[in-house]
Coordinates of C-alpha atoms in Angstrom, one line a residue:
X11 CA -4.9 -27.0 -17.2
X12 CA -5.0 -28.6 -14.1
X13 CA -1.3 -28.3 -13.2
X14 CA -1.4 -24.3 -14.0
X15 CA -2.3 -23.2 -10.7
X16 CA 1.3 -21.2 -9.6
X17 CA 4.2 -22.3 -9.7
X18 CA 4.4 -21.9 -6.0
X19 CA 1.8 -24.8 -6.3
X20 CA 4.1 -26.9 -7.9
X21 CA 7.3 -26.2 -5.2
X22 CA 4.6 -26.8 -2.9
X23 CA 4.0 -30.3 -3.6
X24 CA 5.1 -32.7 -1.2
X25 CA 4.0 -33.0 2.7
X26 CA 0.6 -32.7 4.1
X27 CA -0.3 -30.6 7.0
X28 CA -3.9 -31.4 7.0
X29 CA -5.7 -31.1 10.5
X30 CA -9.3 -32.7 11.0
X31 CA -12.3 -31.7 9.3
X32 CA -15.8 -31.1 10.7
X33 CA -14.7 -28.7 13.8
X34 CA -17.7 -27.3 15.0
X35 CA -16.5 -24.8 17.4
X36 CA -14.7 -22.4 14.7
X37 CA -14.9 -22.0 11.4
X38 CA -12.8 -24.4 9.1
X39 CA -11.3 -22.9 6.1
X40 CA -9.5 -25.6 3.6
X41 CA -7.6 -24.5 0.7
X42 CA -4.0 -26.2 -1.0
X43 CA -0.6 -25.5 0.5
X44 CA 0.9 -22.7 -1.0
X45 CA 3.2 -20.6 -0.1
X46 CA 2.1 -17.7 -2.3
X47 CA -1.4 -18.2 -1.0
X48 CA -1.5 -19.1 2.4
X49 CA 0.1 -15.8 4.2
X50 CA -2.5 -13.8 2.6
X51 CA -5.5 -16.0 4.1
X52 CA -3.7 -16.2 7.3
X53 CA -3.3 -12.5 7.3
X54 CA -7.3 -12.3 6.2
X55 CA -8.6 -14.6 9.0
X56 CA -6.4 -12.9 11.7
X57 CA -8.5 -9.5 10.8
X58 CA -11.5 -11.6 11.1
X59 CA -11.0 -12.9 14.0
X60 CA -10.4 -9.9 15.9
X61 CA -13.7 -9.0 16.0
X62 CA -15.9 -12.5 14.8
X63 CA -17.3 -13.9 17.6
X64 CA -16.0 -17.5 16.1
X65 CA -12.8 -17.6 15.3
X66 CA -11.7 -18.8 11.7
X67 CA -8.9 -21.3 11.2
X68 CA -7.1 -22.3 8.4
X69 CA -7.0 -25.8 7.1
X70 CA -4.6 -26.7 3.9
X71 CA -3.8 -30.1 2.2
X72 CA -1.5 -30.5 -0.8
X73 CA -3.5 -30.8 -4.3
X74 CA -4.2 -34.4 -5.5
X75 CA -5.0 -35.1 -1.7
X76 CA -7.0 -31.8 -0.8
X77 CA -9.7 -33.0 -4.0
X78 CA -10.0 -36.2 -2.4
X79 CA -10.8 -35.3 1.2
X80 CA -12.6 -32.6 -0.3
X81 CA -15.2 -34.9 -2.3
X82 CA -15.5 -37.5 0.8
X83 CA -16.4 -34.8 3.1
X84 CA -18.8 -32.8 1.5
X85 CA -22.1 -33.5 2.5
X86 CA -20.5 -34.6 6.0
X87 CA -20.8 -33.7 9.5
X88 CA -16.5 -33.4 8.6
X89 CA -17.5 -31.3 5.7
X90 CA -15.6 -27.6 6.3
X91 CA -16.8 -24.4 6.4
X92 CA -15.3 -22.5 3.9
X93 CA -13.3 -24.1 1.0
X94 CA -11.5 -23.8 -1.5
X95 CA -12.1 -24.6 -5.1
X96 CA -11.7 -24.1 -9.1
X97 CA -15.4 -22.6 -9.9
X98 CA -16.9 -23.7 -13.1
X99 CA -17.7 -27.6 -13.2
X100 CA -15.8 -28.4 -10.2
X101 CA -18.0 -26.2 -7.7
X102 CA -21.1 -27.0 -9.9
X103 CA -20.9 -30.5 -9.1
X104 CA -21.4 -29.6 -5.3
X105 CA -24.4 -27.2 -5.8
X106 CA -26.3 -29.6 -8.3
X107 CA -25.8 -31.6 -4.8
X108 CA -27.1 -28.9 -2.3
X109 CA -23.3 -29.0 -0.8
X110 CA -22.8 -24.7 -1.1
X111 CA -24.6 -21.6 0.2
X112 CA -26.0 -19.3 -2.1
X113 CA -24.4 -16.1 -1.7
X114 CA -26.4 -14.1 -4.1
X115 CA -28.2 -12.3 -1.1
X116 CA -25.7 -11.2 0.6
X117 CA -24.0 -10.2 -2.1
X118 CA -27.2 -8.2 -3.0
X119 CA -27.0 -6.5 0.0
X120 CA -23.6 -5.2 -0.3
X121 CA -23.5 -4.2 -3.6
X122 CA -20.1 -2.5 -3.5
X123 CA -18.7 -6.2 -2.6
X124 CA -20.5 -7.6 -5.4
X125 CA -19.3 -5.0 -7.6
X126 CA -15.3 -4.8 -6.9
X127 CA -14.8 -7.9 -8.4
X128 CA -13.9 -7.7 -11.8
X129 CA -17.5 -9.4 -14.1
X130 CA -15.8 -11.9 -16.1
X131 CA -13.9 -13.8 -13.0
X132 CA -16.7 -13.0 -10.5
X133 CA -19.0 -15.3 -13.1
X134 CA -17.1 -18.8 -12.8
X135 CA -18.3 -18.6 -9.3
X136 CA -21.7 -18.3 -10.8
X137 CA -23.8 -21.6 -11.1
X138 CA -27.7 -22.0 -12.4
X139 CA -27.9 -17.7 -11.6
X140 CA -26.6 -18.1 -8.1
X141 CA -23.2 -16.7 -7.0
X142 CA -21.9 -20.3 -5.2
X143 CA -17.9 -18.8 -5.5
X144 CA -16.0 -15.3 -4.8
X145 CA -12.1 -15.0 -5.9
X146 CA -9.7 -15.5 -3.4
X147 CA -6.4 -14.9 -5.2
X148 CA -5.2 -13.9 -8.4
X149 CA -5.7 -13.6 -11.9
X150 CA -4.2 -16.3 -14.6
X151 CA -5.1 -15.9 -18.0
X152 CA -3.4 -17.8 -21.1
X153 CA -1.0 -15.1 -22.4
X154 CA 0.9 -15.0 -26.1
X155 CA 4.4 -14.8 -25.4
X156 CA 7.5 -13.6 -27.7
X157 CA 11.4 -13.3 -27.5
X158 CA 11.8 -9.9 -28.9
X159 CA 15.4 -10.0 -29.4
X160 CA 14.5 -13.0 -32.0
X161 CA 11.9 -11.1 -33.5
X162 CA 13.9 -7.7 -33.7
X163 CA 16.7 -9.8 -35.3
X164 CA 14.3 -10.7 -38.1
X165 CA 12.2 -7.5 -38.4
X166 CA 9.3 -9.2 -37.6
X167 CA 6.4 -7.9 -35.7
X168 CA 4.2 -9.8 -33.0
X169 CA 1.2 -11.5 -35.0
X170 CA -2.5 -9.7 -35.0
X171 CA -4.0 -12.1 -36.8
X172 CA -4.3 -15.9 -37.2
X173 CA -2.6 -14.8 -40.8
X174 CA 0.1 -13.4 -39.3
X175 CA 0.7 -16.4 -37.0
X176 CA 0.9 -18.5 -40.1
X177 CA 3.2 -16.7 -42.2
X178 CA 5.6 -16.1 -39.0
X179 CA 5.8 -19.9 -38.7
X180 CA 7.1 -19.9 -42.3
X181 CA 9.8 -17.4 -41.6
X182 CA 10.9 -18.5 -38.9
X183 CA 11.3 -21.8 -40.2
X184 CA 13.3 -20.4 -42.8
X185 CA 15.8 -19.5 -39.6
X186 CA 16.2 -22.8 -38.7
X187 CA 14.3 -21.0 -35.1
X188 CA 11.0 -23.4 -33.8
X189 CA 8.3 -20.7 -34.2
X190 CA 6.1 -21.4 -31.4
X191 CA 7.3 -23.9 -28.0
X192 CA 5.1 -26.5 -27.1
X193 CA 5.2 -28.8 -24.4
X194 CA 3.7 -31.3 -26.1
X195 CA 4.0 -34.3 -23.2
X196 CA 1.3 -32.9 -21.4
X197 CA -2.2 -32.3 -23.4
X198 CA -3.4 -29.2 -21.3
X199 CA -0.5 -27.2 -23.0
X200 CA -2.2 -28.0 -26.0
X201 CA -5.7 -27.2 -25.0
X202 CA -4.7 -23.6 -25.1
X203 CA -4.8 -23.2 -28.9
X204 CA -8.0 -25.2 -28.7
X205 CA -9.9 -22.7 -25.9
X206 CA -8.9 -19.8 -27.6
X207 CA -9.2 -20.8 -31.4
X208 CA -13.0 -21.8 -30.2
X209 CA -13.5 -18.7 -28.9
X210 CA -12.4 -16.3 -31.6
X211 CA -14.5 -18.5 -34.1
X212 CA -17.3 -19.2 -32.7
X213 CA -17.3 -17.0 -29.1
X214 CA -17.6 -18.4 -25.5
X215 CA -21.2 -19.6 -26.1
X216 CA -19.9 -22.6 -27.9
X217 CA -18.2 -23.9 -25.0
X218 CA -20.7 -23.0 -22.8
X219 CA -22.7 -25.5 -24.1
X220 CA -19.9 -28.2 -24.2
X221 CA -20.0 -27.9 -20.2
X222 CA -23.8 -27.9 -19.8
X223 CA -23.8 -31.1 -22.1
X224 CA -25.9 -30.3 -24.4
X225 CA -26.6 -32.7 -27.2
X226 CA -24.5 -32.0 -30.2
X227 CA -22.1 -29.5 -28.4
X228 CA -19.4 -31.1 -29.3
X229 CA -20.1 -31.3 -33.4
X230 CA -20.9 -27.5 -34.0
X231 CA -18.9 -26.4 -36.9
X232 CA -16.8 -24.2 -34.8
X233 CA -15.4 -27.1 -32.6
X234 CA -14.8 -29.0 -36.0
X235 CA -13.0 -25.9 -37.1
X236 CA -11.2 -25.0 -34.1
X237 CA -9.8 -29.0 -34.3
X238 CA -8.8 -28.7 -37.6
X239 CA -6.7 -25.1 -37.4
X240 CA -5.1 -26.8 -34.1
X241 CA -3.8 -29.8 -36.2
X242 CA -2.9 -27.9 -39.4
X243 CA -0.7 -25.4 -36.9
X244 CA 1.1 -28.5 -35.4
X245 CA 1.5 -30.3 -39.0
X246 CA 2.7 -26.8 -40.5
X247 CA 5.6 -27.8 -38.2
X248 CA 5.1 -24.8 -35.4
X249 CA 6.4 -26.4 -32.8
X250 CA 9.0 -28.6 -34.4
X251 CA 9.4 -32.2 -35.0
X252 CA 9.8 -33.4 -31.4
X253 CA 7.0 -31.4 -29.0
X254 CA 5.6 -34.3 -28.0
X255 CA 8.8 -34.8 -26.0
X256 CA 9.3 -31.9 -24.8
X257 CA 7.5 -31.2 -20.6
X258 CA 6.5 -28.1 -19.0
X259 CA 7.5 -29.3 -15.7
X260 CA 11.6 -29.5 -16.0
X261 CA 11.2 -26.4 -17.8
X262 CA 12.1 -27.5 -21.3
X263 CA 9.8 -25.9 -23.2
X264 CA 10.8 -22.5 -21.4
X265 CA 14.4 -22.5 -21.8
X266 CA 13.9 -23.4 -25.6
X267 CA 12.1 -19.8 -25.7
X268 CA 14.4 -18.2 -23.5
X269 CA 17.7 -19.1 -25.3
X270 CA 16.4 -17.9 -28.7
X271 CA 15.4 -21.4 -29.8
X272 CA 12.0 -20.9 -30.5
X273 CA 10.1 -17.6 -30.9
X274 CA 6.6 -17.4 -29.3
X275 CA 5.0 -19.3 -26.1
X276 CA 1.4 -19.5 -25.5
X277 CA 0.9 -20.1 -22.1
X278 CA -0.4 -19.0 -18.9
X279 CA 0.6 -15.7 -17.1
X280 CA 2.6 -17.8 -14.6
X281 CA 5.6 -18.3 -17.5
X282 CA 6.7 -14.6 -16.6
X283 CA 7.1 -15.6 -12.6
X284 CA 8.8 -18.6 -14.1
X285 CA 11.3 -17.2 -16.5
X286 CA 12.1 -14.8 -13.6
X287 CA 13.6 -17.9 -11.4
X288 CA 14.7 -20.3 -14.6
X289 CA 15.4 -17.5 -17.3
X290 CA 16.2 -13.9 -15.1
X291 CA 18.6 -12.6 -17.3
X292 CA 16.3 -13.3 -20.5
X293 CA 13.3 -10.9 -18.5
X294 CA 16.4 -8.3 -17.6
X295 CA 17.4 -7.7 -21.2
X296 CA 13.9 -6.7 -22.0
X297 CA 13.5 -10.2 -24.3
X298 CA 10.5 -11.6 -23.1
X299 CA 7.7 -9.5 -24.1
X300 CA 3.9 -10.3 -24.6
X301 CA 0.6 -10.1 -26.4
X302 CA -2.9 -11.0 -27.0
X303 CA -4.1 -14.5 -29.0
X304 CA -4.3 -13.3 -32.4
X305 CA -7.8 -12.8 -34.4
X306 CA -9.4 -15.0 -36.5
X307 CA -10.8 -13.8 -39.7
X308 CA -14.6 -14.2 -40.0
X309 CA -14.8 -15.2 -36.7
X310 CA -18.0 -14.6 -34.3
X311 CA -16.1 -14.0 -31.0
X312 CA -14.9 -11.0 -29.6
X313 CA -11.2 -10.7 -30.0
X314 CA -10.8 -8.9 -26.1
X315 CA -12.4 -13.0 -24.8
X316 CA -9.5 -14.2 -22.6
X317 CA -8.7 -18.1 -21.7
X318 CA -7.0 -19.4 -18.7
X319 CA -7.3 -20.1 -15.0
X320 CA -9.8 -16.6 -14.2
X321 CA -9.0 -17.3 -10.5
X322 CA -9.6 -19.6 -7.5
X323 CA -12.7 -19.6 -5.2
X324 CA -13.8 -19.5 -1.8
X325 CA -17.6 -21.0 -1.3
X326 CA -19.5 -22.1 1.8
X327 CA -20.6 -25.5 3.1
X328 CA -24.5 -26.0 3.1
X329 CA -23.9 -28.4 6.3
X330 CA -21.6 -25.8 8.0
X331 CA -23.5 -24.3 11.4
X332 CA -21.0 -21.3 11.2
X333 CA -23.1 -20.5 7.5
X334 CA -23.9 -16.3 9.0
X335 CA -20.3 -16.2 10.4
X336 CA -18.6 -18.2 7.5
X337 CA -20.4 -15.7 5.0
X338 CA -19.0 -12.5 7.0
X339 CA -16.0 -13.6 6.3
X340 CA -16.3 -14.3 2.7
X341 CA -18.2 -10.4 2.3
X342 CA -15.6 -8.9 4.6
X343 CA -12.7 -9.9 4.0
X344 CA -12.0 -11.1 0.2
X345 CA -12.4 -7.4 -1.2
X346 CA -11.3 -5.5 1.9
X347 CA -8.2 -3.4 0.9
X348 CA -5.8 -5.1 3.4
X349 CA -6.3 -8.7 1.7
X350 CA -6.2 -6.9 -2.2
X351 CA -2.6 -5.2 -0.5
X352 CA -1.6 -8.6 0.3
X353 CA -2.4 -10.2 -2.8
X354 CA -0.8 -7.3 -4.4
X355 CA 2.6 -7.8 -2.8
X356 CA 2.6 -11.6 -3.1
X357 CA 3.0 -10.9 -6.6
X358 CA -0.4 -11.9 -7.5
X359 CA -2.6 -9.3 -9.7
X360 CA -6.3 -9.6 -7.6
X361 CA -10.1 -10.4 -9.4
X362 CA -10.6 -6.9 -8.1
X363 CA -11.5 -3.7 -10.1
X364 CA -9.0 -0.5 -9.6
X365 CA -6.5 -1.9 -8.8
X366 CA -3.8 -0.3 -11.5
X367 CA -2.4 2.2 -9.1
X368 CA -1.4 -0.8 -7.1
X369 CA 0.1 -3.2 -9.7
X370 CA 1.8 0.3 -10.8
X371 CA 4.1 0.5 -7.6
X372 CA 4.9 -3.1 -7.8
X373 CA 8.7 -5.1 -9.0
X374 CA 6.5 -6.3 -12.4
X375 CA 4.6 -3.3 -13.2
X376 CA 4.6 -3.8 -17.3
X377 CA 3.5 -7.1 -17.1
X378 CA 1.3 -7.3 -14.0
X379 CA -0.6 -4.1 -15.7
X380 CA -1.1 -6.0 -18.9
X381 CA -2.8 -9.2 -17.3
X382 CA -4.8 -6.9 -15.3
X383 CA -6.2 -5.0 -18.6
X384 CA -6.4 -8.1 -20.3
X385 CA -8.8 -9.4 -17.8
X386 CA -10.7 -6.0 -17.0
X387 CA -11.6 -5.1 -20.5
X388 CA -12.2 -9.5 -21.6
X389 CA -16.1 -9.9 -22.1
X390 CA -15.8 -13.3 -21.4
X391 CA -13.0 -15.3 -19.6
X392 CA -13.4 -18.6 -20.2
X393 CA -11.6 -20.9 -17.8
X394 CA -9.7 -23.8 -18.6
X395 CA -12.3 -26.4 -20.1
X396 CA -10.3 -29.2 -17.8
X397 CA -11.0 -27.4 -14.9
X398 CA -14.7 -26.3 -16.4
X399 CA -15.5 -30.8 -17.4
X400 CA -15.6 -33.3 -15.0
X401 CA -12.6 -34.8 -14.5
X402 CA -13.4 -37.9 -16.4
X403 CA -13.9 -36.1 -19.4
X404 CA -11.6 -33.9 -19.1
X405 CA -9.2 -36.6 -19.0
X406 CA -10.5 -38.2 -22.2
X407 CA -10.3 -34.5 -24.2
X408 CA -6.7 -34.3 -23.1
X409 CA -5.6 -37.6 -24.1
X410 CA -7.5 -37.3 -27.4
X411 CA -6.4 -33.6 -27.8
X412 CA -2.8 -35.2 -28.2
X413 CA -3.3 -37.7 -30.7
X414 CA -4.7 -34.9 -32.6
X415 CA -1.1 -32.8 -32.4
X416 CA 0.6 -35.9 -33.8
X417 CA -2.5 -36.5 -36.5
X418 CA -2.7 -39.9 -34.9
X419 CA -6.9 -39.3 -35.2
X420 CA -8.7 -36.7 -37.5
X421 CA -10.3 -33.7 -35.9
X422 CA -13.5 -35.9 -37.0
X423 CA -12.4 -38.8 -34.6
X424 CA -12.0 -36.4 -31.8
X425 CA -15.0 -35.2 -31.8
X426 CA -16.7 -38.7 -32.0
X427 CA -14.7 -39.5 -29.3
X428 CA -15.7 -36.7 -27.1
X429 CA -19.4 -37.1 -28.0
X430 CA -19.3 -40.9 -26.5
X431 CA -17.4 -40.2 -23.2
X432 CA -20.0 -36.9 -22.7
X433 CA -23.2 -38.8 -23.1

């Protein structure tokens, strides 16, 4: 899901305020522009520097630019100190390198750091048993959406099950209503159903060992499985005749489930912050309302296993001479209650544990609560497997993942595919 960051992100895009890299006198922190973000680092590093003896600057670069400089400068004398990144196969890439500091001792000896963050986000910062990455902002899992007034209309009920998911595409397509939006123009929106239809069949190890490439990953039953339910939901006609059409980024897909048109939305927590701005009066009439992906009869995985984006990371530069300093800063300040308060009232819902009394106080109380629970009580949180793959196959899974949508190759085909580009 590489566009779902926030959708600050995307109103961020544009201009580049990048400084130089490699300053040896303070401590360099990089992350992307974003407006959501960047006043809670600032505010974190202005703490910090009040007593550090090396003062902590911050460094940001919009997104397709920030993962370039980012990849020239590591191992650099211009590499930075502290920086920003997705976890999973993006940081891994660095430490198979030697590029990022271990912080599992220092995490050891605070404990109570090491323990605020809630388990299943804290471990896609975790690479080979070493803690490489700690969560600097918020949480964005992959969230089943519904228009209640649609549903109300029919006398329908949210589904529980995968069964209930298919018979609700037959009734609503007995309403002339699309049962579920898809913005089918853009293959992450479709990786979604994949993630979590994995997961509920065969659990989070499966995938597990799609990312640590191990031979015949990709052909386990529950892949082949997963494949085919994803194809014989978009052949049942849940999302219509035209998906593939239909974008994420001009909003189409979410005024289609705003205005009644079609009936469910999987997609990532960010949709509520976005139908807020597109959609407000759709969220002040109580219609948007959520749920959990439904369970899969039979399956091995538990149904409480979230999907998504768990969070971003902060790690440290092995080539950085600030590494005591830059680590200070990572222990003290991305837990500390001013930076959770900040996160809190950026409208972000923090990696951090006990934290309900806050999201309770807040504009978006219902929903923030929910994605926080979600998360807390998930024993796994898988992150978003194009974030998780190297970019190169990620790129080939996405592309692939689509023909599958329009049957243009057999879940068979895919996973040929996907076995050729991996090895």
């Amino acid at each position: 899901m590489s566009l779902l960051v926030t959708t600050s992100l995307v109103a961020a895009g544009g201009c580049g305020t990048a400084g130089p890299g490699g300053s040896r006198d303070k401590i360099q922190v990089w992350a992307l522009q974003d407006p959501q973000n960047e006043p809670v680092i600032e505010a974190g590093l202005g703490l910090f520097n009040q007593s550090s003896p090396v003062t902590a600057e911050l460094v940001t670069y919009v997104n397709d630019a920030y993962k370039q400089k980012l990849h020239v400068s590591m191992g650099s004398p211009n590499a930075p100190d502290v920086f920003f990144n997705w976890g999973g196969g993006n940081l891994a890439e660095f430490v198979n390198a030697n590029q990022v500091v271990d912080l599992s001792h220092a995490l050891a000896a605070r404990p109570d750091v090491r323990d605020a963050f809630l388990p299943s986000v804290l471990a896609v910062g975790r690479i080979s048993n070493g803690q490489y990455g700690l969560p600097m902002n918020g949480i964005q899992p992959v969230v089943l959406f519904y228009h209640k007034g649609v549903f109300d209309k029919a006398g329908l009920q949210p589904p529980k099950t995968w069964a209930d998911l298919l018979s609700l595409v037959e009734e609503f397509k007995s309403r002339k209503i699309t049962p579920i939006a898809l913005p089918g123009s853009q293959g992450w929106t479709e990786l979604m159903y994949l993630e979590y239809l994995l997961d509920r069949i065969g659990g989070p190890d499966r995938f597990s060992a799609i990312a640590a490439q191990r031979s015949g990953a990709w052909r386990d039953p529950s892949v082949l499985r997963a494949l085919q339910m994803c194809q014989e939901l978009a052949e049942r006609g849940a999302f219509g005749t035209n998906f593939a059409s239909i974008n994420y980024d001009n909003t189409g897909a979410s005024k289609l489930f705003a205005t009644g048109k079609a009936a469910m939305f999987l997609m990532g927590s960010w949709e509520y912050t976005s139908q807020l701005s597109n959609n407000p009066e759709f969220v002040k009439r109580g219609d948007l309302a959520w749920t959990t992906f439904p369970t899969v009869d039979g399956g091995l995985g538990d149904a409480a296993n979230v999907v998504g984006n768990p969070a971003n990371y902060f790690s440290i530069s092995a080539s950085s001479p600030h590494v005591r300093d830059a680590t200070t800063l990572l222990i003290e300040t991305l837990s500390s209650e001013e930076y959770v308060e900040d996160l809190v009232n950026s409208g972000q819902v923090p990696a951090v544990a006990g934290v309900e009394a806050k999201l309770a106080g807040t504009p978006n109380a219902e929903f923030a609560t929910f994605t926080y629970e979600m998360v807390a009580k998930a024993p796994s949180f898988t992150q978003s497997w194009d974030q998780a793959l190297s970019p190169a196959v990620g790129t080939e899974m996405l592309t692939n993942l689509q023909k599958l949508f329009l049957s243009k190759i057999t879940p068979e085909e895919f996973v040929t595919a996907m076995e050729k580009v991996s090895s």
